[in-house]
C-alpha positions as a Markdown table, in Angstrom:
| # | Residue | x | y | z |
|---|---|---|---|---|
| 1 | Unk | -4.0 | 27.6 | 4.2 |
| 2 | Unk | -4.4 | 28.0 | 0.3 |
| 3 | Unk | -1.4 | 29.0 | -1.7 |
| 4 | Unk | -1.4 | 32.2 | -3.8 |
| 5 | Unk | -4.6 | 32.0 | -5.8 |
| 6 | Unk | -3.1 | 33.3 | -9.0 |
| 7 | Unk | 0.1 | 31.1 | -9.0 |
| 8 | Unk | -1.8 | 28.3 | -8.1 |
| 9 | Unk | -4.5 | 28.8 | -10.8 |
| 10 | Unk | -1.8 | 28.9 | -13.4 |
| 11 | Unk | 0.0 | 25.9 | -11.8 |
| 12 | Unk | -3.2 | 23.8 | -12.1 |
| 13 | Unk | -3.9 | 25.0 | -15.8 |
| 14 | Unk | -0.1 | 24.1 | -16.7 |
| 15 | Unk | -0.8 | 20.5 | -14.9 |
| 16 | Unk | -4.2 | 20.0 | -17.1 |
| 17 | Unk | -1.7 | 20.7 | -20.2 |
| 18 | Unk | 0.9 | 18.4 | -19.0 |
| 19 | Unk | -2.0 | 15.8 | -19.0 |
| 20 | Unk | -3.5 | 16.8 | -22.3 |
| 21 | Unk | 0.0 | 16.7 | -23.8 |
| 22 | Unk | 0.7 | 13.0 | -22.6 |
| 23 | Unk | -2.6 | 12.2 | -24.2 |
| 24 | Unk | -1.2 | 13.1 | -27.5 |
| 25 | Unk | 2.0 | 12.0 | -27.2 |
| 26 | Unk | 1.1 | 8.7 | -25.8 |
| 27 | Unk | -2.4 | 8.1 | -27.4 |
| 28 | Unk | -4.4 | 5.2 | -26.4 |
| 29 | Unk | -6.9 | 6.8 | -24.2 |
| 30 | Unk | -9.8 | 9.5 | -26.1 |
| 31 | Unk | -8.1 | 12.6 | -25.0 |
| 32 | Unk | -11.1 | 14.8 | -24.0 |
| 33 | Unk | -12.9 | 12.5 | -22.1 |
| 34 | Unk | -10.0 | 11.2 | -20.3 |
| 35 | Unk | -8.7 | 14.8 | -19.3 |
| 36 | Unk | -12.0 | 15.8 | -18.0 |
| 37 | Unk | -12.0 | 12.5 | -15.8 |
| 38 | Unk | -8.8 | 13.5 | -14.4 |
| 39 | Unk | -10.0 | 17.1 | -13.8 |
| 40 | Unk | -12.8 | 15.6 | -11.9 |
| 41 | Unk | -10.4 | 13.3 | -10.0 |
| 42 | Unk | -8.5 | 16.4 | -8.9 |
| 43 | Unk | -11.6 | 18.1 | -7.8 |
| 44 | Unk | -12.5 | 15.3 | -5.5 |
| 45 | Unk | -8.9 | 15.6 | -4.2 |
| 46 | Unk | -9.1 | 19.3 | -3.8 |
| 47 | Unk | -12.3 | 19.1 | -1.9 |
| 48 | Unk | -11.1 | 16.4 | 0.3 |
| 49 | Unk | -8.1 | 18.1 | 1.3 |
| 50 | Unk | -10.0 | 21.5 | 1.9 |
| 51 | Unk | -12.0 | 20.0 | 4.4 |
| 52 | Unk | -8.9 | 19.2 | 6.8 |
| 53 | Unk | -8.1 | 21.9 | 9.3 |
| 54 | Unk | -4.7 | 21.4 | 8.5 |
| 55 | Unk | -4.5 | 22.2 | 4.9 |
| 56 | Unk | -1.6 | 24.2 | 3.8 |
| 57 | Unk | 0.1 | 25.5 | 0.9 |
| 58 | Unk | 2.9 | 23.1 | 1.0 |
| 59 | Unk | 0.2 | 20.3 | 1.1 |
| 60 | Unk | -1.6 | 21.8 | -1.7 |
| 61 | Unk | 1.6 | 21.8 | -4.0 |
| 62 | Unk | 2.5 | 18.4 | -2.9 |
| 63 | Unk | -1.0 | 17.2 | -3.7 |
| 64 | Unk | -1.1 | 18.7 | -7.3 |
| 65 | Unk | 2.5 | 17.3 | -8.1 |
| 66 | Unk | 1.5 | 14.0 | -7.3 |
| 67 | Unk | -1.9 | 14.0 | -9.0 |
| 68 | Unk | -0.1 | 15.4 | -12.3 |
| 69 | Unk | 2.7 | 12.8 | -12.1 |
| 70 | Unk | 0.3 | 9.8 | -11.3 |
| 71 | Unk | -1.9 | 10.8 | -14.1 |
| 72 | Unk | 1.0 | 10.9 | -16.4 |
| 73 | Unk | 1.9 | 7.9 | -15.5 |
| 74 | Unk | -1.3 | 6.1 | -15.8 |
| 75 | Unk | -1.7 | 7.5 | -19.4 |
| 76 | Unk | 1.7 | 6.2 | -20.4 |
| 77 | Unk | 0.8 | 2.9 | -19.1 |
| 78 | Unk | -2.6 | 2.7 | -21.1 |
| 79 | Unk | -0.5 | 3.5 | -24.2 |
| 80 | Unk | 1.9 | 0.6 | -23.2 |
| 81 | Unk | -1.2 | -1.8 | -22.8 |
| 82 | Unk | -2.8 | -0.6 | -25.9 |
| 83 | Unk | -1.8 | 1.4 | -29.0 |
| 84 | Unk | 2.3 | 0.5 | -28.5 |
| 85 | Unk | 1.1 | -3.1 | -28.8 |
| 86 | Unk | -1.7 | -2.8 | -31.2 |
| 87 | Unk | -4.7 | -3.2 | -28.9 |
| 88 | Unk | -7.2 | -1.0 | -27.8 |
| 89 | Unk | -8.5 | 0.3 | -24.5 |
| 90 | Unk | -11.6 | -2.5 | -24.5 |
| 91 | Unk | -8.6 | -5.4 | -25.1 |
| 92 | Unk | -5.6 | -4.1 | -23.4 |
| 93 | Unk | -2.5 | -6.6 | -23.0 |
| 94 | Unk | -1.6 | -7.4 | -19.7 |
| 95 | Unk | 1.5 | -9.5 | -19.0 |
| 96 | Unk | 1.2 | -9.3 | -15.1 |
| 97 | Unk | -0.4 | -12.2 | -14.0 |
| 98 | Unk | -2.6 | -10.1 | -11.4 |
| 99 | Unk | -3.6 | -7.6 | -13.8 |
| 100 | Unk | -4.4 | -10.1 | -16.3 |
| 101 | Unk | -6.6 | -12.0 | -13.6 |
| 102 | Unk | -8.6 | -8.7 | -12.4 |
| 103 | Unk | -9.2 | -8.0 | -16.3 |
| 104 | Unk | -10.5 | -11.7 | -16.5 |
| 105 | Unk | -12.6 | -11.5 | -13.5 |
| 106 | Unk | -14.3 | -8.3 | -14.6 |
| 107 | Unk | -14.7 | -10.3 | -18.0 |
| 108 | Unk | -16.3 | -13.1 | -16.2 |
| 109 | Unk | -18.8 | -10.7 | -14.2 |
| 110 | Unk | -19.6 | -9.3 | -17.3 |
| 111 | Unk | -20.9 | -12.3 | -19.1 |
| 112 | Unk | -17.8 | -11.9 | -21.8 |
| 113 | Unk | -15.2 | -14.1 | -20.6 |
| 114 | Unk | -14.2 | -17.5 | -19.0 |
| 115 | Unk | -14.7 | -18.7 | -15.4 |
| 116 | Unk | -11.6 | -17.7 | -13.4 |
| 117 | Unk | -10.3 | -20.2 | -11.2 |
| 118 | Unk | -9.1 | -18.2 | -8.3 |
| 119 | Unk | -12.1 | -15.8 | -7.7 |
| 120 | Unk | -14.8 | -14.4 | -9.2 |
| 121 | Unk | -15.1 | -11.3 | -6.9 |
| 122 | Unk | -12.6 | -8.6 | -5.3 |
| 123 | Unk | -11.3 | -6.1 | -7.3 |
| 124 | Unk | -12.4 | -7.6 | -10.8 |
| 125 | Unk | -15.8 | -6.6 | -9.4 |
| 126 | Unk | -15.0 | -3.1 | -8.9 |
| 127 | Unk | -13.8 | -2.9 | -12.5 |
| 128 | Unk | -17.0 | -4.6 | -13.8 |
| 129 | Unk | -19.3 | -1.9 | -12.0 |
| 130 | Unk | -17.4 | 0.9 | -13.6 |
| 131 | Unk | -17.8 | -0.9 | -16.9 |
| 132 | Unk | -21.8 | -0.8 | -15.9 |
| 133 | Unk | -21.7 | 2.8 | -15.0 |
| 134 | Unk | -19.7 | 4.0 | -18.0 |
| 135 | Unk | -21.4 | 2.1 | -20.3 |
| 136 | Unk | -18.7 | 0.2 | -21.9 |
| 137 | Unk | -15.7 | -2.0 | -21.5 |
| 138 | Unk | -12.4 | 0.0 | -20.9 |
| 139 | Unk | -9.5 | 0.0 | -18.9 |
| 140 | Unk | -9.5 | 3.8 | -18.8 |
| 141 | Unk | -12.2 | 4.5 | -16.0 |
| 142 | Unk | -10.7 | 2.0 | -13.9 |
| 143 | Unk | -7.2 | 3.9 | -14.0 |
| 144 | Unk | -8.6 | 7.3 | -13.2 |
| 145 | Unk | -10.1 | 5.9 | -10.3 |
| 146 | Unk | -7.1 | 4.5 | -9.3 |
| 147 | Unk | -5.1 | 7.6 | -9.5 |
| 148 | Unk | -8.0 | 9.2 | -7.2 |
| 149 | Unk | -8.0 | 6.4 | -4.8 |
| 150 | Unk | -4.2 | 6.5 | -4.7 |
| 151 | Unk | -4.0 | 10.2 | -3.8 |
| 152 | Unk | -6.9 | 9.9 | -1.3 |
| 153 | Unk | -5.0 | 7.3 | 0.4 |
| 154 | Unk | -2.2 | 9.7 | 0.9 |
| 155 | Unk | -4.5 | 12.2 | 2.5 |
| 156 | Unk | -6.1 | 9.9 | 4.9 |
| 157 | Unk | -2.8 | 7.9 | 5.6 |
| 158 | Unk | -1.0 | 11.3 | 6.7 |
| 159 | Unk | -3.8 | 12.4 | 8.7 |
| 160 | Unk | -2.9 | 9.2 | 10.8 |
| 161 | Unk | 0.4 | 10.9 | 11.9 |
| 162 | Unk | -1.1 | 14.2 | 12.6 |
| 163 | Unk | -3.5 | 12.4 | 15.2 |
| 164 | Unk | -0.9 | 10.3 | 16.8 |
| 165 | Unk | 1.6 | 13.3 | 17.0 |
| 166 | Unk | -0.9 | 15.6 | 18.6 |
| 167 | Unk | 0.7 | 17.7 | 21.0 |
| 168 | Unk | 3.7 | 15.6 | 21.2 |
| 169 | Unk | 6.0 | 17.4 | 18.3 |
| 170 | Unk | 7.1 | 21.0 | 18.1 |
| 171 | Unk | 6.0 | 20.8 | 14.2 |
| 172 | Unk | 2.4 | 22.1 | 13.4 |
| 173 | Unk | -0.4 | 19.8 | 12.3 |
| 174 | Unk | 0.0 | 21.0 | 8.8 |
| 175 | Unk | 3.7 | 20.4 | 8.7 |
| 176 | Unk | 3.1 | 16.9 | 9.8 |
| 177 | Unk | 0.8 | 16.3 | 7.6 |
| 178 | Unk | 2.7 | 17.7 | 4.8 |
| 179 | Unk | 5.9 | 15.9 | 5.5 |
| 180 | Unk | 3.8 | 12.5 | 5.9 |
| 181 | Unk | 2.3 | 13.0 | 2.4 |
| 182 | Unk | 5.6 | 13.8 | 1.0 |
| 183 | Unk | 7.3 | 10.6 | 2.5 |
| 184 | Unk | 4.4 | 8.2 | 1.2 |
| 185 | Unk | 4.2 | 9.9 | -2.4 |
| 186 | Unk | 8.2 | 9.5 | -2.8 |
| 187 | Unk | 7.7 | 5.7 | -1.7 |
| 188 | Unk | 7.8 | 4.4 | -5.0 |
| 189 | Unk | 6.7 | 1.0 | -3.9 |
| 190 | Unk | 3.5 | 2.6 | -3.0 |
| 191 | Unk | 3.1 | 5.8 | -5.4 |
| 192 | Unk | 3.8 | 3.5 | -8.8 |
| 193 | Unk | 0.8 | 1.4 | -7.6 |
| 194 | Unk | -1.9 | 4.1 | -8.6 |
| 195 | Unk | -0.6 | 4.3 | -12.2 |
| 196 | Unk | -1.1 | 0.2 | -12.7 |
| 197 | Unk | -4.1 | -2.2 | -12.7 |
| 198 | Unk | -3.4 | -3.3 | -9.3 |
| 199 | Unk | -5.5 | -3.1 | -5.8 |
| 200 | Unk | -2.9 | -2.1 | -3.7 |
| 201 | Unk | -4.2 | 1.7 | -3.4 |
| 202 | Unk | -7.5 | 0.4 | -2.3 |
| 203 | Unk | -5.8 | -1.8 | 0.2 |
| 204 | Unk | -3.8 | 1.4 | 1.8 |
| 205 | Unk | -6.9 | 3.4 | 2.0 |
| 206 | Unk | -9.0 | 0.6 | 3.7 |
| 207 | Unk | -6.1 | 0.1 | 6.0 |
| 208 | Unk | -5.5 | 4.1 | 6.6 |
| 209 | Unk | -9.3 | 4.6 | 7.4 |
| 210 | Unk | -9.1 | 1.9 | 9.7 |
| 211 | Unk | -5.9 | 3.4 | 11.8 |
| 212 | Unk | -7.5 | 6.7 | 11.7 |
| 213 | Unk | -10.7 | 5.4 | 13.3 |
| 214 | Unk | -8.8 | 3.5 | 16.0 |
| 215 | Unk | -7.0 | 6.6 | 16.9 |
| 216 | Unk | -10.0 | 8.7 | 17.1 |
| 217 | Unk | -11.6 | 5.8 | 19.4 |
| 218 | Unk | -8.2 | 5.6 | 21.4 |
| 219 | Unk | -8.6 | 9.5 | 22.1 |
| 220 | Unk | -12.2 | 9.8 | 23.0 |
| 221 | Unk | -13.9 | 11.2 | 20.1 |
| 222 | Unk | -17.4 | 10.5 | 19.3 |
| 223 | Unk | -18.0 | 7.0 | 18.3 |
| 224 | Unk | -20.2 | 7.3 | 15.5 |
| 225 | Unk | -17.8 | 8.9 | 12.8 |
| 226 | Unk | -14.9 | 6.4 | 13.7 |
| 227 | Unk | -17.4 | 3.5 | 13.7 |
| 228 | Unk | -18.5 | 4.4 | 10.3 |
| 229 | Unk | -14.6 | 4.6 | 9.4 |
| 230 | Unk | -14.1 | 0.9 | 10.5 |
| 231 | Unk | -17.3 | -0.2 | 8.5 |
| 232 | Unk | -15.8 | 1.7 | 5.2 |
| 233 | Unk | -12.6 | 0.0 | 6.0 |
| 234 | Unk | -14.2 | -3.6 | 6.4 |
| 235 | Unk | -16.1 | -3.1 | 3.4 |
| 236 | Unk | -13.4 | -2.2 | 1.0 |
| 237 | Unk | -11.1 | -4.9 | 2.5 |
| 238 | Unk | -13.6 | -7.3 | 2.3 |
| 239 | Unk | -13.7 | -6.9 | -1.6 |
| 240 | Unk | -10.1 | -6.2 | -2.5 |
| 241 | Unk | -8.3 | -8.4 | 0.6 |
| 242 | Unk | -10.3 | -10.2 | 2.9 |
| 243 | Unk | -7.2 | -11.7 | 4.9 |
| 244 | Unk | -6.3 | -8.1 | 5.9 |
| 245 | Unk | -9.5 | -8.4 | 8.2 |
| 246 | Unk | -7.3 | -10.2 | 10.6 |
| 247 | Unk | -4.6 | -7.3 | 10.6 |
| 248 | Unk | -7.5 | -4.9 | 11.6 |
| 249 | Unk | -8.8 | -7.0 | 14.3 |
| 250 | Unk | -5.0 | -7.3 | 15.7 |
| 251 | Unk | -5.0 | -3.4 | 15.4 |
| 252 | Unk | -8.0 | -3.2 | 17.1 |
| 253 | Unk | -6.8 | -4.9 | 19.9 |
| 254 | Unk | -3.6 | -2.9 | 20.0 |
| 255 | Unk | -5.2 | 0.6 | 19.9 |
| 256 | Unk | -8.6 | 0.8 | 21.0 |
| 257 | Unk | -9.0 | 1.1 | 25.1 |
| 258 | Unk | -10.4 | -1.6 | 26.6 |
| 259 | Unk | -13.3 | 0.0 | 27.9 |
| 260 | Unk | -14.3 | 1.3 | 24.5 |
| 261 | Unk | -13.4 | -2.1 | 23.3 |
| 262 | Unk | -15.7 | -4.0 | 25.2 |
| 263 | Unk | -18.8 | -1.7 | 24.0 |
| 264 | Unk | -18.0 | -2.0 | 20.6 |
| 265 | Unk | -17.1 | -5.9 | 20.7 |
| 266 | Unk | -20.4 | -6.9 | 19.2 |
| 267 | Unk | -20.0 | -4.5 | 16.3 |
| 268 | Unk | -16.7 | -5.3 | 15.7 |
| 269 | Unk | -17.5 | -9.2 | 15.8 |
| 270 | Unk | -20.6 | -8.8 | 13.3 |
| 271 | Unk | -18.1 | -6.9 | 11.0 |
| 272 | Unk | -15.6 | -9.7 | 10.9 |
| 273 | Unk | -18.5 | -12.4 | 10.6 |
| 274 | Unk | -19.9 | -10.8 | 7.7 |
| 275 | Unk | -16.6 | -10.3 | 5.9 |
| 276 | Unk | -15.8 | -13.7 | 6.5 |
| 277 | Unk | -19.1 | -15.1 | 5.7 |
| 278 | Unk | -18.8 | -13.1 | 2.4 |
| 279 | Unk | -15.2 | -14.2 | 1.6 |
| 280 | Unk | -16.3 | -17.9 | 2.1 |
| 281 | Unk | -19.5 | -18.3 | 0.5 |
| 282 | Unk | -18.7 | -16.2 | -2.6 |
| 283 | Unk | -15.2 | -16.8 | -3.5 |
| 284 | Unk | -13.8 | -19.7 | -5.1 |
| 285 | Unk | -10.8 | -19.8 | -3.2 |
| 286 | Unk | -11.4 | -17.7 | 0.2 |
| 287 | Unk | -8.5 | -15.9 | 1.4 |
| 288 | Unk | -9.4 | -16.6 | 5.2 |
| 289 | Unk | -8.9 | -20.2 | 4.1 |
| 290 | Unk | -5.3 | -19.5 | 2.6 |
| 291 | Unk | -4.6 | -17.6 | 5.9 |
| 292 | Unk | -5.5 | -20.5 | 8.2 |
| 293 | Unk | -4.2 | -23.3 | 6.0 |
| 294 | Unk | -0.7 | -23.0 | 7.0 |
| 295 | Unk | -1.7 | -25.0 | 10.3 |
| 296 | Unk | -3.4 | -27.8 | 8.2 |
| 297 | Unk | -1.6 | -28.2 | 4.8 |
| 298 | Unk | 1.2 | -25.7 | 4.4 |
| 299 | Unk | 2.2 | -26.9 | 0.9 |
| 300 | Unk | -1.1 | -26.5 | -0.5 |
| 301 | Unk | -1.7 | -23.0 | 0.9 |
| 302 | Unk | 0.8 | -21.6 | 0.0 |
| 303 | Unk | 0.9 | -23.0 | -3.8 |
| 304 | Unk | 0.1 | -19.8 | -5.4 |
| 305 | Unk | 3.2 | -18.4 | -3.5 |
| 306 | Unk | 5.3 | -20.6 | -5.0 |
| 307 | Unk | 4.5 | -20.5 | -8.9 |
| 308 | Unk | 6.6 | -18.6 | -11.1 |
| 309 | Unk | 8.8 | -17.0 | -8.6 |
| 310 | Unk | 12.7 | -16.8 | -8.8 |
| 311 | Unk | 15.6 | -18.0 | -7.3 |
| 312 | Unk | 14.8 | -17.3 | -3.7 |
| 313 | Unk | 11.3 | -18.9 | -3.6 |
| 314 | Unk | 12.8 | -22.0 | -4.9 |
| 315 | Unk | 15.5 | -22.2 | -2.5 |
| 316 | Unk | 12.6 | -21.9 | 0.3 |
| 317 | Unk | 10.9 | -24.7 | -1.3 |
| 318 | Unk | 14.1 | -26.9 | -1.3 |
| 319 | Unk | 14.6 | -26.1 | 2.4 |
| 320 | Unk | 10.9 | -27.5 | 3.0 |
| 321 | Unk | 9.9 | -23.9 | 4.1 |
| 322 | Unk | 6.5 | -24.3 | 3.0 |
| 323 | Unk | 5.9 | -28.0 | 3.7 |
| 324 | Unk | 7.7 | -28.5 | 7.1 |
| 325 | Unk | 6.1 | -27.8 | 10.6 |
| 326 | Unk | 5.6 | -24.3 | 11.5 |
| 327 | Unk | 8.2 | -23.9 | 14.0 |
| 328 | Unk | 10.8 | -24.9 | 11.5 |
| 329 | Unk | 10.2 | -21.5 | 9.8 |
| 330 | Unk | 11.0 | -19.7 | 13.3 |
| 331 | Unk | 14.5 | -20.6 | 12.3 |
| 332 | Unk | 14.7 | -18.5 | 8.9 |
| 333 | Unk | 13.0 | -15.5 | 10.3 |
| 334 | Unk | 16.2 | -13.2 | 10.0 |
| 335 | Unk | 16.4 | -14.3 | 6.6 |
| 336 | Unk | 12.7 | -13.8 | 5.6 |
| 337 | Unk | 12.7 | -10.6 | 7.6 |
| 338 | Unk | 15.7 | -9.5 | 5.9 |
| 339 | Unk | 14.5 | -10.2 | 2.3 |
| 340 | Unk | 10.9 | -8.7 | 3.1 |
| 341 | Unk | 12.7 | -5.5 | 4.3 |
| 342 | Unk | 15.3 | -5.1 | 1.2 |
| 343 | Unk | 12.5 | -6.0 | -1.5 |
| 344 | Unk | 11.8 | -4.6 | -4.1 |
| 345 | Unk | 15.6 | -4.6 | -4.9 |
| 346 | Unk | 16.8 | -1.7 | -6.5 |
| 347 | Unk | 18.3 | -3.3 | -9.5 |
| 348 | Unk | 16.8 | -5.8 | -12.1 |
| 349 | Unk | 14.8 | -3.2 | -13.7 |
| 350 | Unk | 13.9 | -4.9 | -17.0 |
| 351 | Unk | 12.4 | -7.9 | -15.1 |
| 352 | Unk | 9.2 | -5.8 | -14.7 |
| 353 | Unk | 9.3 | -3.6 | -17.3 |
| 354 | Unk | 7.0 | -5.6 | -19.6 |
| 355 | Unk | 4.2 | -5.4 | -17.0 |
| 356 | Unk | 4.0 | -1.8 | -17.2 |
| 357 | Unk | 5.9 | 1.4 | -18.4 |
| 358 | Unk | 6.2 | 2.7 | -14.9 |
| 359 | Unk | 6.8 | -0.4 | -12.9 |
| 360 | Unk | 10.5 | -0.1 | -13.0 |
| 361 | Unk | 10.3 | 2.8 | -10.8 |
| 362 | Unk | 8.6 | 0.8 | -8.1 |
| 363 | Unk | 12.0 | -0.7 | -7.7 |
| 364 | Unk | 13.4 | 2.7 | -6.7 |
| 365 | Unk | 13.3 | 1.7 | -2.9 |
| 366 | Unk | 15.1 | 4.4 | -1.5 |
| 367 | Unk | 12.7 | 6.3 | 0.6 |
| 368 | Unk | 11.3 | 2.6 | 1.9 |
| 369 | Unk | 14.8 | 2.4 | 3.3 |
| 370 | Unk | 15.3 | 5.8 | 4.8 |
| 371 | Unk | 11.9 | 5.8 | 6.2 |
| 372 | Unk | 13.0 | 2.3 | 7.9 |
| 373 | Unk | 16.1 | 3.7 | 9.0 |
| 374 | Unk | 14.5 | 6.4 | 11.2 |
| 375 | Unk | 12.0 | 4.0 | 12.4 |
| 376 | Unk | 14.9 | 1.5 | 14.1 |
| 377 | Unk | 16.5 | 4.6 | 15.2 |
| 378 | Unk | 13.4 | 5.4 | 17.0 |
| 379 | Unk | 13.0 | 1.9 | 18.6 |
| 380 | Unk | 16.4 | 1.9 | 19.8 |
| 381 | Unk | 16.9 | 5.4 | 20.9 |
| 382 | Unk | 13.5 | 7.2 | 21.5 |
| 383 | Unk | 10.7 | 4.7 | 22.1 |
| 384 | Unk | 11.0 | 5.3 | 25.9 |
| 385 | Unk | 10.3 | 9.1 | 25.4 |
| 386 | Unk | 7.7 | 8.8 | 22.5 |
| 387 | Unk | 4.3 | 9.0 | 22.9 |
| 388 | Unk | 2.3 | 5.9 | 23.7 |
| 389 | Unk | 0.1 | 6.1 | 20.7 |
| 390 | Unk | 3.2 | 6.0 | 18.6 |
| 391 | Unk | 4.5 | 3.0 | 20.4 |
| 392 | Unk | 1.4 | 1.0 | 20.1 |
| 393 | Unk | 1.3 | 1.7 | 16.2 |
| 394 | Unk | 4.9 | 0.1 | 15.9 |
| 395 | Unk | 3.7 | -2.7 | 17.9 |
| 396 | Unk | 0.7 | -3.4 | 15.4 |
| 397 | Unk | 3.1 | -2.6 | 12.4 |
| 398 | Unk | 6.0 | -5.2 | 14.2 |
| 399 | Unk | 3.4 | -7.8 | 14.7 |
| 400 | Unk | 1.9 | -7.9 | 11.2 |
| 401 | Unk | 5.4 | -7.3 | 9.5 |
| 402 | Unk | 6.9 | -10.6 | 11.3 |
| 403 | Unk | 3.5 | -12.5 | 10.6 |
| 404 | Unk | 3.8 | -11.8 | 7.2 |
| 405 | Unk | 7.5 | -12.7 | 6.8 |
| 406 | Unk | 6.7 | -16.1 | 8.9 |
| 407 | Unk | 3.8 | -17.1 | 6.8 |
| 408 | Unk | 4.9 | -15.8 | 3.2 |
| 409 | Unk | 8.8 | -16.4 | 3.9 |
| 410 | Unk | 9.3 | -12.8 | 2.6 |
| 411 | Unk | 8.0 | -13.5 | -0.8 |
| 412 | Unk | 5.0 | -11.0 | -0.8 |
| 413 | Unk | 6.9 | -7.8 | 0.4 |
| 414 | Unk | 4.3 | -5.6 | -1.2 |
| 415 | Unk | 1.7 | -6.5 | 1.6 |
| 416 | Unk | 4.0 | -4.6 | 3.9 |
| 417 | Unk | 3.2 | -1.3 | 2.1 |
| 418 | Unk | 0.0 | -0.4 | 4.1 |
| 419 | Unk | 2.0 | -0.5 | 7.2 |
| 420 | Unk | 3.4 | 2.8 | 6.4 |
| 421 | Unk | 0.8 | 4.8 | 8.0 |
| 422 | Unk | 1.7 | 2.8 | 10.9 |
| 423 | Unk | 5.6 | 3.7 | 11.2 |
| 424 | Unk | 5.4 | 7.2 | 9.7 |
| 425 | Unk | 4.6 | 8.7 | 13.1 |
| 426 | Unk | 7.7 | 7.7 | 14.6 |
| 427 | Unk | 9.7 | 8.8 | 11.8 |
| 428 | Unk | 8.4 | 12.0 | 12.2 |
| 429 | Unk | 8.8 | 12.5 | 15.8 |
| 430 | Unk | 12.4 | 11.7 | 15.5 |
| 431 | Unk | 12.7 | 14.1 | 12.6 |
| 432 | Unk | 10.7 | 16.9 | 14.5 |
| 433 | Unk | 13.1 | 16.5 | 17.8 |
| 434 | Unk | 16.7 | 18.1 | 17.3 |
| 435 | Unk | 17.9 | 16.6 | 20.2 |
| 436 | Unk | 18.1 | 13.3 | 18.3 |
| 437 | Unk | 20.3 | 14.8 | 15.2 |
| 438 | Unk | 23.7 | 14.2 | 16.3 |
| 439 | Unk | 23.0 | 10.3 | 17.5 |
| 440 | Unk | 20.7 | 10.1 | 13.9 |
| 441 | Unk | 23.7 | 11.3 | 12.0 |
| 442 | Unk | 26.0 | 9.0 | 13.4 |
| 443 | Unk | 23.3 | 6.1 | 12.9 |
| 444 | Unk | 22.6 | 7.2 | 9.4 |
| 445 | Unk | 26.4 | 6.6 | 8.5 |
| 446 | Unk | 26.2 | 3.0 | 10.0 |
| 447 | Unk | 22.7 | 1.9 | 8.5 |
| 448 | Unk | 23.6 | 3.4 | 4.9 |
| 449 | Unk | 26.6 | 1.1 | 5.0 |
| 450 | Unk | 24.8 | -2.0 | 6.2 |
| 451 | Unk | 22.1 | -1.2 | 3.7 |
| 452 | Unk | 24.7 | -1.3 | 1.0 |
| 453 | Unk | 26.5 | -4.3 | 2.0 |
| 454 | Unk | 23.1 | -6.3 | 2.3 |
| 455 | Unk | 22.2 | -5.0 | -1.1 |
| 456 | Unk | 25.6 | -5.8 | -2.6 |
| 457 | Unk | 25.5 | -9.6 | -0.9 |
| 458 | Unk | 22.0 | -10.0 | -2.2 |
| 459 | Unk | 22.8 | -8.7 | -5.7 |
| 460 | Unk | 25.6 | -11.4 | -5.7 |
| 461 | Unk | 23.5 | -14.2 | -4.5 |
| 462 | Unk | 20.8 | -13.6 | -6.9 |
| 463 | Unk | 23.2 | -13.3 | -10.0 |
| 464 | Unk | 25.0 | -16.5 | -9.1 |
| 465 | Unk | 24.1 | -20.2 | -8.5 |
| 466 | Unk | 24.4 | -20.4 | -5.0 |
| 467 | Unk | 20.5 | -20.6 | -4.7 |
| 468 | Unk | 20.4 | -23.2 | -7.3 |
């Protein structure tokens, strides 16, 4: 259902005016070409959403607001990397190591930079291909594409909740989709990634495509379209985060019915082999090598996790977490799971302020905590009444979540963001059934108190010499 055409057209014109105003207030990118690029991105977002049967007025307004805010945040960050520091869009200043590495990878592909030690493919290759298509070196095309991918990912990830909860909620499909989009959009740890030169939005898109495809196969839909979804997900993740292919393999085992799984096994194995071969032969430091190495040489494998970190990671090194035998880490799971859950801590905003103007907003973790609280409630109160599909999604999420905490010590909390599309269906199942409201209110009081105490304790520890 489309909102009132006249009002929505006025709103779209107003959104464009806001974007153009931001381009003048925060100069850096060429205003007219960038405005046109964002208009094109919005057109693709609108087309994708219109094709969904569950589109509705609330969803249209949500997408317009999210797209506008993401575009404005992107414009401000481009200004911060260029004009604000005396640079140009062809030579931005990045202080974040990941952003700088991706830019250097693109320069290496373009033949204008030095060899990059860590990798010569991945996200940097996408940036370089955009330079080839647009005819020049600039940070602007990549950032506009990031905005597009970020918003499209929200649409696809929200569709997962619609499919998982079909016939198991009193809400309409349109309402489920809108609520899911709102939760993802308000999760700052995800949404801010659409405004910076990071690949997290691409990973989220690949994950959402795979989850939707697995659900479609589970429900017995035509195998051709879901299979193409899996191929697309593998293609995206093979480029931006090959190690996540292992997560998809686990998901296939958890989600696809055994009869269908046996028929698709040769295709799935072929996709995994191609992805692993691509990673091992093209990359300087393979992600699969890094993921497998903990069982061989732990300290070397996790060197990239233990450089330039703060007190907590140094504390883990002191304990021998990255060098002792594997079973030793199991003793620290309560600690590593807790740190991974609370990160990014909603304080110390100045720590990331120099990376990008919008980066401090990433630390506003409140929607992350709220969603987690409802999901925990589901696990203890509603899991027996909940749909089997939702329970399988949660099982997949829990296995990956624990695995990430085990391997990284909770130091890479951003890797858990793609799991949002796996857990939101459980949260929406609880919120859509009034019979849980009384118990949920009681749990909310206890949960908020627990999180507040945990954050206060974490703040005290991080600002003292306890971990030194």
